[in-house]
Short mmCIF file of C-alpha atoms and ligand atoms in Angstrom, two decimals:
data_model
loop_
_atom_site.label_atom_id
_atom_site.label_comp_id
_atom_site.label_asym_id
_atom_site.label_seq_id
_atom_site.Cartn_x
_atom_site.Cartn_y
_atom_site.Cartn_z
CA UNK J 150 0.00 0.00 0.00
CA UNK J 151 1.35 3.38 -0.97
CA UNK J 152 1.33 5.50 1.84
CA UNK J 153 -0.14 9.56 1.20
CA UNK J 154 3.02 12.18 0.90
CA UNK J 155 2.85 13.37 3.83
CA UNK J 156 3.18 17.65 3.17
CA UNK J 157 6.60 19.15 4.35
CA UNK J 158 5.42 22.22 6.68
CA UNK J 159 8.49 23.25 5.15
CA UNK J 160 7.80 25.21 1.63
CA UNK J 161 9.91 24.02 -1.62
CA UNK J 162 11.37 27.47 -1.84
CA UNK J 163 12.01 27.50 2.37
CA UNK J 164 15.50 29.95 2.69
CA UNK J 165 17.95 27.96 4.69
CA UNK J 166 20.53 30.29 5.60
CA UNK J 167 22.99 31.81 8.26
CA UNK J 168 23.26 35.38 8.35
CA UNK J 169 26.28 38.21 9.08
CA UNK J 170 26.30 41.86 9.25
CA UNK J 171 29.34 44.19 7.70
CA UNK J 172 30.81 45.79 10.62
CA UNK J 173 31.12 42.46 12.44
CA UNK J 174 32.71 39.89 10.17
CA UNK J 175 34.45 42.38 7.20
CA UNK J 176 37.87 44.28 8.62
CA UNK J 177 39.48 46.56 6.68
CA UNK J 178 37.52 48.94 8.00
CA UNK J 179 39.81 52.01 6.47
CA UNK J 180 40.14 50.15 3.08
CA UNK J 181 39.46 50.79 -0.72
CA UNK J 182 38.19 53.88 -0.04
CA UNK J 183 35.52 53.01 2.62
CA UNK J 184 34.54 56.00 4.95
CA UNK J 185 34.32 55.75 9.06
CA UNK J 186 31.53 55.27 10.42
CA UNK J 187 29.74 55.19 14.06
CA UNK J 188 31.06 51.55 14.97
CA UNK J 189 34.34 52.88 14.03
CA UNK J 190 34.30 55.81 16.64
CA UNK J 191 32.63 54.03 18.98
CA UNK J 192 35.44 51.04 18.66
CA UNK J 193 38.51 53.33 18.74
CA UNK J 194 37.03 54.79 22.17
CA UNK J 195 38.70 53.18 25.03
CA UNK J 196 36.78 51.27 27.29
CA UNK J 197 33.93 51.17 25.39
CA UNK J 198 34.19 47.77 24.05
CA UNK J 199 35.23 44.88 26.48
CA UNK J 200 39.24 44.37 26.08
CA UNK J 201 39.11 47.41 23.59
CA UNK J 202 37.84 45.01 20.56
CA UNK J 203 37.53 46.67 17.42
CA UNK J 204 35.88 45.80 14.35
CA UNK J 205 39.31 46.93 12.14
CA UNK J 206 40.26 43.33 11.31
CA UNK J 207 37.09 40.82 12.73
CA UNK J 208 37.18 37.70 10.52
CA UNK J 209 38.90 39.47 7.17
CA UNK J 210 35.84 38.80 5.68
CA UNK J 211 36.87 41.78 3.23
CA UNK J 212 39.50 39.60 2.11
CA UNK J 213 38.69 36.19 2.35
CA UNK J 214 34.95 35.96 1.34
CA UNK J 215 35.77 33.31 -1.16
CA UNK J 216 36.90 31.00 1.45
CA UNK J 217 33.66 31.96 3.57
CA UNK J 218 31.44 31.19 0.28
CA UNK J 219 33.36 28.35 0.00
CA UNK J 220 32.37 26.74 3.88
CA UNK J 221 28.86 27.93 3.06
CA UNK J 222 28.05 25.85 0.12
CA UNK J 223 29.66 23.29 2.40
CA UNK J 224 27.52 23.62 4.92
CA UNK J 225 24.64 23.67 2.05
CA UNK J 226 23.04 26.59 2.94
CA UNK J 227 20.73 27.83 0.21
CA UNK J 228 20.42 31.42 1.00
CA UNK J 229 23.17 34.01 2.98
CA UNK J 230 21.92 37.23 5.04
CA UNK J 231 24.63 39.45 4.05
CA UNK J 232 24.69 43.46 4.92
CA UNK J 233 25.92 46.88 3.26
CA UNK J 234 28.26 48.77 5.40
CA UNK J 235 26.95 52.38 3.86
CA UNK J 236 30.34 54.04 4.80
CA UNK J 237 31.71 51.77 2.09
CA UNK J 238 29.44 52.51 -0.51
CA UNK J 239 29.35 56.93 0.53
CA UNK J 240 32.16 57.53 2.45
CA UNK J 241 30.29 60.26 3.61
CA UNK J 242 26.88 59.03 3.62
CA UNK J 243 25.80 60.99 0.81
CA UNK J 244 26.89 62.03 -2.21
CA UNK J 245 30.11 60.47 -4.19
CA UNK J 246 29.70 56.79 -4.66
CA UNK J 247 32.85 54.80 -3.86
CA UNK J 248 33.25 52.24 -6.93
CA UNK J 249 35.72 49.94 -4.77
CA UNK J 250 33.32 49.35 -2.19
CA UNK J 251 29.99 48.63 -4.44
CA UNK J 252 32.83 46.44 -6.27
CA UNK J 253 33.43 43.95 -3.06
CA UNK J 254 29.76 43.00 -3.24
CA UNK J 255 29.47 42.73 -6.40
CA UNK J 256 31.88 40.19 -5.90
CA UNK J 257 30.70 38.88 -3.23
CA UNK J 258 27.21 38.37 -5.01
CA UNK J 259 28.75 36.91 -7.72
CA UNK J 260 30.53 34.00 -5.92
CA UNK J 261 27.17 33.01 -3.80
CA UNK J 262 25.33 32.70 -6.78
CA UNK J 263 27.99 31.33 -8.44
CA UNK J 264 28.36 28.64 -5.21
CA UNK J 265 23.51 28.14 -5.33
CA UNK J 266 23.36 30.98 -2.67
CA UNK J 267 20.60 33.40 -2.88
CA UNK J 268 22.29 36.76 -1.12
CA UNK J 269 19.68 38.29 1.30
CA UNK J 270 20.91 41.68 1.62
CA UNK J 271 20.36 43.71 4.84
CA UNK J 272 20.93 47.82 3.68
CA UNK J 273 21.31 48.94 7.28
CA UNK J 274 22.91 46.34 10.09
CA UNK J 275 23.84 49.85 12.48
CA UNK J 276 27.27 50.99 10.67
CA UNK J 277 25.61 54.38 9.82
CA UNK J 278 28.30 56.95 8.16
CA UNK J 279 29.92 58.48 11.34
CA UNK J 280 29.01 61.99 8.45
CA UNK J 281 25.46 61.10 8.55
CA UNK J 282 26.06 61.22 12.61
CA UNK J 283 27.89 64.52 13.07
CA UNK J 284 24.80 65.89 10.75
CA UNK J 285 22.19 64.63 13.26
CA UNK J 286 22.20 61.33 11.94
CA UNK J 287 18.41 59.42 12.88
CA UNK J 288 17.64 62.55 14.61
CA UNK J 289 17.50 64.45 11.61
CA UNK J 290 14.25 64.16 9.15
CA UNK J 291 16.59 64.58 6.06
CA UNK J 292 17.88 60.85 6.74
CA UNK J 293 14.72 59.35 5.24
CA UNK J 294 16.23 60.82 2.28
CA UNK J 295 19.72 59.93 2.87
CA UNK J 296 18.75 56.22 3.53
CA UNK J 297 16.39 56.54 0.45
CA UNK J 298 19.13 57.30 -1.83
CA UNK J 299 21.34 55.27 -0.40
CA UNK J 300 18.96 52.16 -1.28
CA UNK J 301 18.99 53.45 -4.50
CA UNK J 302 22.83 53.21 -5.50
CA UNK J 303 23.11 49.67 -3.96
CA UNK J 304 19.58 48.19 -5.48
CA UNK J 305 20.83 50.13 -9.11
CA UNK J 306 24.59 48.56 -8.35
CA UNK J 307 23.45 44.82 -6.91
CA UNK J 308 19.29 44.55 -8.12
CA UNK J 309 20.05 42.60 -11.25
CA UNK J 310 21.53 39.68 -8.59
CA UNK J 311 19.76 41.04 -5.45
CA UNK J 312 15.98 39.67 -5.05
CA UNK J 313 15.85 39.17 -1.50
CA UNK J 314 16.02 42.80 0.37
CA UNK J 315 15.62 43.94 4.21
CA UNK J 316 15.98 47.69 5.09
CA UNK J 317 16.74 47.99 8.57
CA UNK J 318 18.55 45.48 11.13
CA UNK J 319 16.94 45.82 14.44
CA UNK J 320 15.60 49.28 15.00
CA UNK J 321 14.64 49.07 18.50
CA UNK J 322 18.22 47.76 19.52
CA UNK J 323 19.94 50.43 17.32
CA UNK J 324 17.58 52.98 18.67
CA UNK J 325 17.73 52.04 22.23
CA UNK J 326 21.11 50.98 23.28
CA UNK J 327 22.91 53.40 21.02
CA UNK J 328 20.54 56.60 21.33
CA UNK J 329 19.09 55.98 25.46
CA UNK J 330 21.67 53.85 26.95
CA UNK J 331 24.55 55.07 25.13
CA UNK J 332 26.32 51.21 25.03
CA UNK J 333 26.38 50.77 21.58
CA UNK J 334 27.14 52.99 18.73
CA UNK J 335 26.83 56.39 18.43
CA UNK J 336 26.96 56.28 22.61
CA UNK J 337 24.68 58.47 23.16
CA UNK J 338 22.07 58.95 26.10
CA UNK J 339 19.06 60.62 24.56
CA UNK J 340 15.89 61.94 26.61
CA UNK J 341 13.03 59.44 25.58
CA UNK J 342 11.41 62.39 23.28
CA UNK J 343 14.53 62.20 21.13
CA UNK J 344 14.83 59.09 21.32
CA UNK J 345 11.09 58.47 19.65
CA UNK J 346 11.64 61.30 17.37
CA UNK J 347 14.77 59.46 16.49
CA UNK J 348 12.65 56.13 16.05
CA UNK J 349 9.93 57.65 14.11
CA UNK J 350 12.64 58.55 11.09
CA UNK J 351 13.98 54.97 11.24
CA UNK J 352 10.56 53.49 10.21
CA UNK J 353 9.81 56.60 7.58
CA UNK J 354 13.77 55.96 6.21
CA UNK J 355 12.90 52.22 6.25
CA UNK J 356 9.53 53.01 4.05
CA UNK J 357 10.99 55.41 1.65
CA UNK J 358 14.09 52.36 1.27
CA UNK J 359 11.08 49.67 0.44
CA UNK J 360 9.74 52.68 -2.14
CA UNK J 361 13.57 52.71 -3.71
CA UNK J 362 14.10 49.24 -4.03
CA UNK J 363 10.48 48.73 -5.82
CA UNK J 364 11.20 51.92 -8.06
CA UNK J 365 14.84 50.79 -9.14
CA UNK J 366 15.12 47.09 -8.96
CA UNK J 367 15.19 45.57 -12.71
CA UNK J 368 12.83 42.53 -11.24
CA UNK J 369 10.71 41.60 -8.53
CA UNK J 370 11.82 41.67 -5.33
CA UNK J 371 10.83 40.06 -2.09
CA UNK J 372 11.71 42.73 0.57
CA UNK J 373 10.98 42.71 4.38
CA UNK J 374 12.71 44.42 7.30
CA UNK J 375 14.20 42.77 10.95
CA UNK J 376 13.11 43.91 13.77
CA UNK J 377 13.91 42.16 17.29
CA UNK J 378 12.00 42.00 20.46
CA UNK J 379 11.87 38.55 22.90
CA UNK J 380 9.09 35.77 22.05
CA UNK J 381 6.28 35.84 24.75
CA UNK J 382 5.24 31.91 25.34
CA UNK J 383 2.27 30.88 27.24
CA UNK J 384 2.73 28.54 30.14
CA UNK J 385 0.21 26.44 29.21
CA UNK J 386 -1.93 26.61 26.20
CA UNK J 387 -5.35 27.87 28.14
CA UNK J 388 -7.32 30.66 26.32
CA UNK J 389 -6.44 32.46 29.53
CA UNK J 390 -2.17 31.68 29.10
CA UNK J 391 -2.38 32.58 25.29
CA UNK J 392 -4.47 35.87 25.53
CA UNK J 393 -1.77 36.95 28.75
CA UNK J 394 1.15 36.21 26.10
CA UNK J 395 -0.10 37.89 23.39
CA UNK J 396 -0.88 41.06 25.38
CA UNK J 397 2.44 40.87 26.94
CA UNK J 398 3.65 40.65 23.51
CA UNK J 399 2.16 43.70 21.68
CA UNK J 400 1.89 45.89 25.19
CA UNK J 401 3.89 48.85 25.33
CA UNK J 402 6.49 49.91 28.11
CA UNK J 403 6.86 53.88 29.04
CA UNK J 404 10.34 54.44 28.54
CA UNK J 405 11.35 51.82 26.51
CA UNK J 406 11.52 51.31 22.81
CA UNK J 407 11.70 47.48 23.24
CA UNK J 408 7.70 46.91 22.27
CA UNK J 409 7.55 44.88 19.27
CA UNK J 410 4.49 46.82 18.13
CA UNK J 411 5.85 50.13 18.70
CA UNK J 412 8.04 48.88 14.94
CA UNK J 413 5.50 46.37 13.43
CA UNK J 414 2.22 48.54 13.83
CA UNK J 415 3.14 51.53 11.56
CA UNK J 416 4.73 49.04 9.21
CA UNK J 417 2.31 46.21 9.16
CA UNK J 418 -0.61 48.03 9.87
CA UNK J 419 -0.29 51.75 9.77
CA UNK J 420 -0.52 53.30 12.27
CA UNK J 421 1.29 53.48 15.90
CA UNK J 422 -0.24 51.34 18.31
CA UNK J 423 -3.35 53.40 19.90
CA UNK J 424 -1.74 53.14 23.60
CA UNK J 425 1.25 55.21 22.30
CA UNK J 426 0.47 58.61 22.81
CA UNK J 427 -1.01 57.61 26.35
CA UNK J 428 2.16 55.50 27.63
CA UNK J 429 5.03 58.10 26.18
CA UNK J 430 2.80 61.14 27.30
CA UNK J 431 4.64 64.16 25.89
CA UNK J 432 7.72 62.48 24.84
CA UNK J 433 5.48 61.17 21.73
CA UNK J 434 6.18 62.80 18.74
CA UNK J 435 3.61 64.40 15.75
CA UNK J 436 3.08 62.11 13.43
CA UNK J 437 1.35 62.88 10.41
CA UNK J 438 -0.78 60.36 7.44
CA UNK J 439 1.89 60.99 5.56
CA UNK J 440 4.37 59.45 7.43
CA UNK J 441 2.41 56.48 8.05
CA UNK J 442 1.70 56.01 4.51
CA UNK J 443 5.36 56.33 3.66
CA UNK J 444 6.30 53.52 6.66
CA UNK J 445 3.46 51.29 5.78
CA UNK J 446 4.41 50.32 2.03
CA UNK J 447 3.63 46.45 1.75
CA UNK J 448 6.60 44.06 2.62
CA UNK J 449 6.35 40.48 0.90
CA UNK J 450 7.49 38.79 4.12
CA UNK J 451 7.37 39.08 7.87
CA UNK J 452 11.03 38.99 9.50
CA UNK J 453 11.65 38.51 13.02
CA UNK J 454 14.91 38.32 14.90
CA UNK J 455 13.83 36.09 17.88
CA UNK J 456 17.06 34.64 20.75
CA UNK J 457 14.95 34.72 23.60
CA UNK J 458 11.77 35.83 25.14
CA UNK J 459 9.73 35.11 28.60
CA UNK J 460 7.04 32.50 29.50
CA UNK J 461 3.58 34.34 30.63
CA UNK J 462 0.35 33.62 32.17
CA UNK J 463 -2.54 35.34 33.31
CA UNK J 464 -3.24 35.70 37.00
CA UNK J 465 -6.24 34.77 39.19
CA UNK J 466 -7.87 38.20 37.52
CA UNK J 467 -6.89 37.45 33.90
CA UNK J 468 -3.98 39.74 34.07
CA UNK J 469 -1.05 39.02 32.36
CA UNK J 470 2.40 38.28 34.31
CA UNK J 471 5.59 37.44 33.69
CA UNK J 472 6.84 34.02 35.37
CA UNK J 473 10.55 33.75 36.11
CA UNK J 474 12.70 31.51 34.94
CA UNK J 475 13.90 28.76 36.70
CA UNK J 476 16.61 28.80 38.28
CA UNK J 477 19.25 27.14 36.69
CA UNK J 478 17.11 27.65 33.00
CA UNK J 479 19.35 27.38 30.10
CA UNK J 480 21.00 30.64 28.95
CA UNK J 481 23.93 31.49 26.22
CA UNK J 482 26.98 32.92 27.71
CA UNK J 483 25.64 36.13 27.38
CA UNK J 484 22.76 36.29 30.03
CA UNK J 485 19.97 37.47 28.25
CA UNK J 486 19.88 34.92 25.81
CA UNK J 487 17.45 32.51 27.96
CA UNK J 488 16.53 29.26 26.09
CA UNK J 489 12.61 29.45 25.02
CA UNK J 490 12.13 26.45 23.11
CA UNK J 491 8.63 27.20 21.53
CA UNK J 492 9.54 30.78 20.59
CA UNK J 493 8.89 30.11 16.99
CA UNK J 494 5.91 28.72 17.30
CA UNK J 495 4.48 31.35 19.66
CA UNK J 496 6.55 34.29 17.41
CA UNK J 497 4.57 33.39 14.28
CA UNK J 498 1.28 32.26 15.46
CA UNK J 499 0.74 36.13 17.07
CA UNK J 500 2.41 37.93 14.66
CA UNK J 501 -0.02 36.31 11.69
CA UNK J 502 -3.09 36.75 13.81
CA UNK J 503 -2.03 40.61 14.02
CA UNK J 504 -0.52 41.60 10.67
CA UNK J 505 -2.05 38.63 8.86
CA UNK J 506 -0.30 35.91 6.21
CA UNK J 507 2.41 36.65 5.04
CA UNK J 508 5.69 34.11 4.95
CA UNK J 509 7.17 34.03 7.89
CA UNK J 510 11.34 34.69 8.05
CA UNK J 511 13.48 33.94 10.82
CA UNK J 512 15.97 36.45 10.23
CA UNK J 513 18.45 35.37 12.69
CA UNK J 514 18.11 32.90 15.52
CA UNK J 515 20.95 31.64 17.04
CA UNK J 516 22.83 31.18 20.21
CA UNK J 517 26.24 32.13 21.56
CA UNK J 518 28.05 29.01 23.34
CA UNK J 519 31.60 28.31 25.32
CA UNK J 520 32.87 26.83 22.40
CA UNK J 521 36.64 25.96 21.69
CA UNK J 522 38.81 23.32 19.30
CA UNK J 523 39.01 20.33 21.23
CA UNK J 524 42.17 17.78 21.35
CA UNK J 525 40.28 15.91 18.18
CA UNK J 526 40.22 19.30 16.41
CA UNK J 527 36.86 19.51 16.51
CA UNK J 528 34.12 21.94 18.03
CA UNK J 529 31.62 20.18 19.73
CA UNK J 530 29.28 22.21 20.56
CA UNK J 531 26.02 19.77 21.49
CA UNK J 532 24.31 23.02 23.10
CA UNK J 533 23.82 25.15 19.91
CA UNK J 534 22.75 21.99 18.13
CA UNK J 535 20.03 21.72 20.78
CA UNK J 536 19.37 24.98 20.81
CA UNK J 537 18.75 25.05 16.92
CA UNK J 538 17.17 21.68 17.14
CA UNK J 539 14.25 22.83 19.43
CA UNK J 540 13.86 26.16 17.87
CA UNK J 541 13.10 24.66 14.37
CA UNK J 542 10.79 22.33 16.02
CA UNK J 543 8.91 25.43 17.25
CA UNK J 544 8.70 27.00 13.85
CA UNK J 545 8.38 23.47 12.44
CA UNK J 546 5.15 23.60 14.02
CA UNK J 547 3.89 27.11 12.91
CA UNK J 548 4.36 25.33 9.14
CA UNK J 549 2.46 22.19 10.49
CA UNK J 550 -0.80 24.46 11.75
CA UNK J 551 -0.43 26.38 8.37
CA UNK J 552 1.62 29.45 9.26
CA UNK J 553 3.27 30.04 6.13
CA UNK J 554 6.96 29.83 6.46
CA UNK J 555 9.71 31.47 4.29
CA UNK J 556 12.76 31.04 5.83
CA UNK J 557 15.42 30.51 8.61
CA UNK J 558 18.51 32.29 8.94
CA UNK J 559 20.88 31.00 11.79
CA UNK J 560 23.04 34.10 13.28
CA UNK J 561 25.47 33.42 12.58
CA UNK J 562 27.53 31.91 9.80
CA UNK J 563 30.87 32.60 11.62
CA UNK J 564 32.30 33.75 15.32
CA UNK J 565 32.43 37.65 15.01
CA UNK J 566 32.84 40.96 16.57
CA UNK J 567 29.76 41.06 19.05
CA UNK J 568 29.55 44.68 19.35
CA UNK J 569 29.87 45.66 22.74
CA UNK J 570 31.26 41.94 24.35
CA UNK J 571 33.75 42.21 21.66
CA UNK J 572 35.10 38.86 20.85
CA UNK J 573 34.25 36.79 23.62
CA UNK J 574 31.20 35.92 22.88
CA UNK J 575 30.84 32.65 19.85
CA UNK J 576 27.75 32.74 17.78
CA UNK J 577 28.98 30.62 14.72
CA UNK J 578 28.47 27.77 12.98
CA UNK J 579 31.66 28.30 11.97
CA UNK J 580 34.63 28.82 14.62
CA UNK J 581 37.11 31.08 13.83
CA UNK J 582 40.92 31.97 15.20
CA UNK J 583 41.03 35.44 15.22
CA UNK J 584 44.64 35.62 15.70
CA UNK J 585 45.00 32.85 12.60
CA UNK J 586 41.88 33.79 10.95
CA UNK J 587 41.75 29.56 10.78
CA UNK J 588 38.07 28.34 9.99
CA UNK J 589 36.79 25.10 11.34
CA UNK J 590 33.69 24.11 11.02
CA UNK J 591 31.60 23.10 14.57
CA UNK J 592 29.28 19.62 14.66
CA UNK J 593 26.27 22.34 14.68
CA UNK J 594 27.43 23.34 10.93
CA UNK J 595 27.57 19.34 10.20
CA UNK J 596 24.19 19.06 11.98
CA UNK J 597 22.49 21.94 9.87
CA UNK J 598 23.89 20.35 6.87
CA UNK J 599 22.10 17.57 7.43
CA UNK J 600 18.66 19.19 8.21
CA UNK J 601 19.01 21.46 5.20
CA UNK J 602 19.48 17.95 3.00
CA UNK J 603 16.41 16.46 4.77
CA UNK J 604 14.64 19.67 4.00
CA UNK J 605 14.28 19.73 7.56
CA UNK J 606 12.68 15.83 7.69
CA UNK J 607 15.22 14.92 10.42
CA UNK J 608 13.87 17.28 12.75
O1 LIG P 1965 25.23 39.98 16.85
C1 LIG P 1965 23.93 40.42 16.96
C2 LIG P 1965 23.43 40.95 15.63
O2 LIG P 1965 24.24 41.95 15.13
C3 LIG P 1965 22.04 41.49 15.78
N1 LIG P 1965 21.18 40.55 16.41
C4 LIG P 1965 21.61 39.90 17.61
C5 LIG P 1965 23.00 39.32 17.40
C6 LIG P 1965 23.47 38.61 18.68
O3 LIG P 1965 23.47 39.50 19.74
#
């Protein structure tokens, strides 16, 4: 008896990928032309970075992207989250295009296609023109227009390769530790009205980038953005659980920028969730139709950076709370990164119900590990296989109840320059010597091998 197919909750076209951003994995960060930009101050100020990292070398990317391509198709990844550092492109953020650095990605396109890797290009992963910054940089309106035309000389340069687009990396981390809490680039500790003025340009910069890319790209594109904010998981699946989770999920926080909603509303839906003006008080900022209709143009795909999150349930009134973790509950070595197994699941299940169906792309996912070359020469690093392992099972079963699913991008492809922690902490798949710049591939990147084969069957 033949037994029925049984459907893969996986799509035929599902992205299986590992992402990287510019300023973390490229070096030569003074090269070919490239201007400096806010990571580059920010580095070069001592004790800003743990052990005074910089990002001047990281993993030589710059110079040894073949070789990375190269462990990529090994791995068998089928699509690679790439980003533009815009310093390389304009020097000064605006203005005279720099041919050398539009050239390294136009090499670097060409060899992932060349190797069956669809380039996902991220426009803006945080390495804003340090130019762009001494002009007022997200503060200043006119940077819907610089971003704009910046979209335009890489989409005109890369969109006869380029399908796969995402504007912005992570707003409300960009926005909030490097505008209010002054940790990461540009440093700065903002009063909350600036820092939601500041905010409000990064969503009209991202729509007037989707506008650029559809007006200059020589085919379709599938474009999305990445924003971040931790997975809310019921503690039990009781009507009472799920509705606590998904409030806790879409609530808003007076100062913070953290809300998930605070991003995905105006893009998504149009307009600013209607608690804003209420929990920011007079810190909000005007906000006009026109702005909303210049954030809200349609995205093909619903990204999501998702590490961690909190479990939730509602309390003997209904209301929602936060329960805390147990002690001794799995984290990465860097502490916020708490292991949430059904995060996924939970992720894409609210975020259709609010913004409706649209594929749903893990944009990164990963998790940062004590990981080191053992006696055998190899990594073994059983936690991020786990890790990866129960995640996908999570989003494996968003496909199964008919989520659609586009894609899963593990952060990330190498060990790299984790912004403020430096070096120290490992999110890779693949390990690397920074003193060496030696590659090895961990079991994790032999593990993902194998579920990208299976089309994720072995899960
Ligand atoms: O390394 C970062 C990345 O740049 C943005 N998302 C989270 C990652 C891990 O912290």
């Amino acid at each position: 008896m033949k037994l029925p197919a049984v459907k893969s909750p996986f799509p035929p076209d599902f992205a299986w990928g590992a992402a990287a951003a510019a300023y973390q994995i490229e070096g030569a960060w003074n090269e070919d032309g490239k201007g400096p930009s806010v990571w580059d101050m920010m580095s070069h100020r001592p004790g800003k970075i743990e052990l005074n990292h910089t990002g001047d070398v990281a993993c030589d990317h710059y110079h040894r992207y073949a070789e990375d391509v190269s462990l990529m198709q090994a791995i068998g990844l089928n699509a690679y989250r790439l980003s533009i550092a815009w310093p390389r492109i304009l020097p000064d953020g605006t203005g005279t295009i720099n041919p050398k650095g539009l050239a390294f990605y136009d090499r670097l396109v060409d060899s992932l296609l060349e190797a069956g890797i669809q380039p996902w290009v991220t426009l803006f992963h945080w390495d804003m023109p340090l130019s762009l910054y001494q002009r007022g940089g997200w503060l200043n309106r006119e940077v819907v227009d610089w971003f704009g035309d910046y979209t335009k000389v890489v989409v005109e340069a890369l969109g006869d390769r380029v399908k796969h687009w995402m504007t912005l990396n992570e707003p409300p981390v960009f926005i909030a530790l490097g505008h209010l809490h002054g940790v990461h680039a540009p440093g700065d500790r903002l009063p909350m009205g600036q820092v939601l003025r500041a905010a409000h340009h990064t969503l009209m910069a991202h729509g007037q980038s989707v506008a650029a890319i559809r007006a200059h790209s020589p085919q379709p594109t599938f474009v999305g953005f990445a924003p971040t904010a931790g997975a809310k998981v019921p503690v039990t699946e009781s009507a009472a659980d799920i509705e606590a989770a998904r409030q806790t999920y879409f609530g808003l926080k007076k100062d913070t920028v953290w809300g998930l909603s605070l991003w995905n509303d105006p893009v998504y839906l149009g307009k600013y969730p209607d608690e804003a003006p209420e929990v920011y008080g007079d810190d909000w900022p005007s906000v006009s139709d026109a702005d909303l209709k210049l954030i809200s143009q349609p995205l093909d795909f619903i990204g999501y950076n998702c590490y961690t999150g909190d479990f939730v349930k509602a309390d003997a009134s209904g209301k929602p709370e936060i329960v805390p973790f147990e002690r001794g509950n799995p984290t990465g070595t860097l502490n916020w990164l708490q292991l949430i197994p059904d995060a996924l699941y939970w992720a894409a299940r609210f975020q259709m119900e609010r913004y409706g169906r649209k594929p749903f792309v893990v944009t990164e996912n990963g998790l940062c590990n004590l990981d080191w070359i053992a006696l055998d020469g190899k990594i073994h690093d059983a936690q991020r296989v786990d890790y990866i392992h129960r995640y996908l099972l999570g989003l494996k079963r968003a496909g199964s109840e008919g989520y659609p699913l586009g894609g899963y991008f593990y952060w990330s492809v190498m060990d790299n320059f984790e912004w403020a922690e430096g070096y120290r902490p490992r999110f890779g798949l693949i390990h690397v010597n920074y003193e060496t710049q030696k590659r090895t591939m961990k079991e994790s990147a032999h593990w993902y091998r194998e579920v990208i084969r299976t089309h994720g069957a072995c899960l």
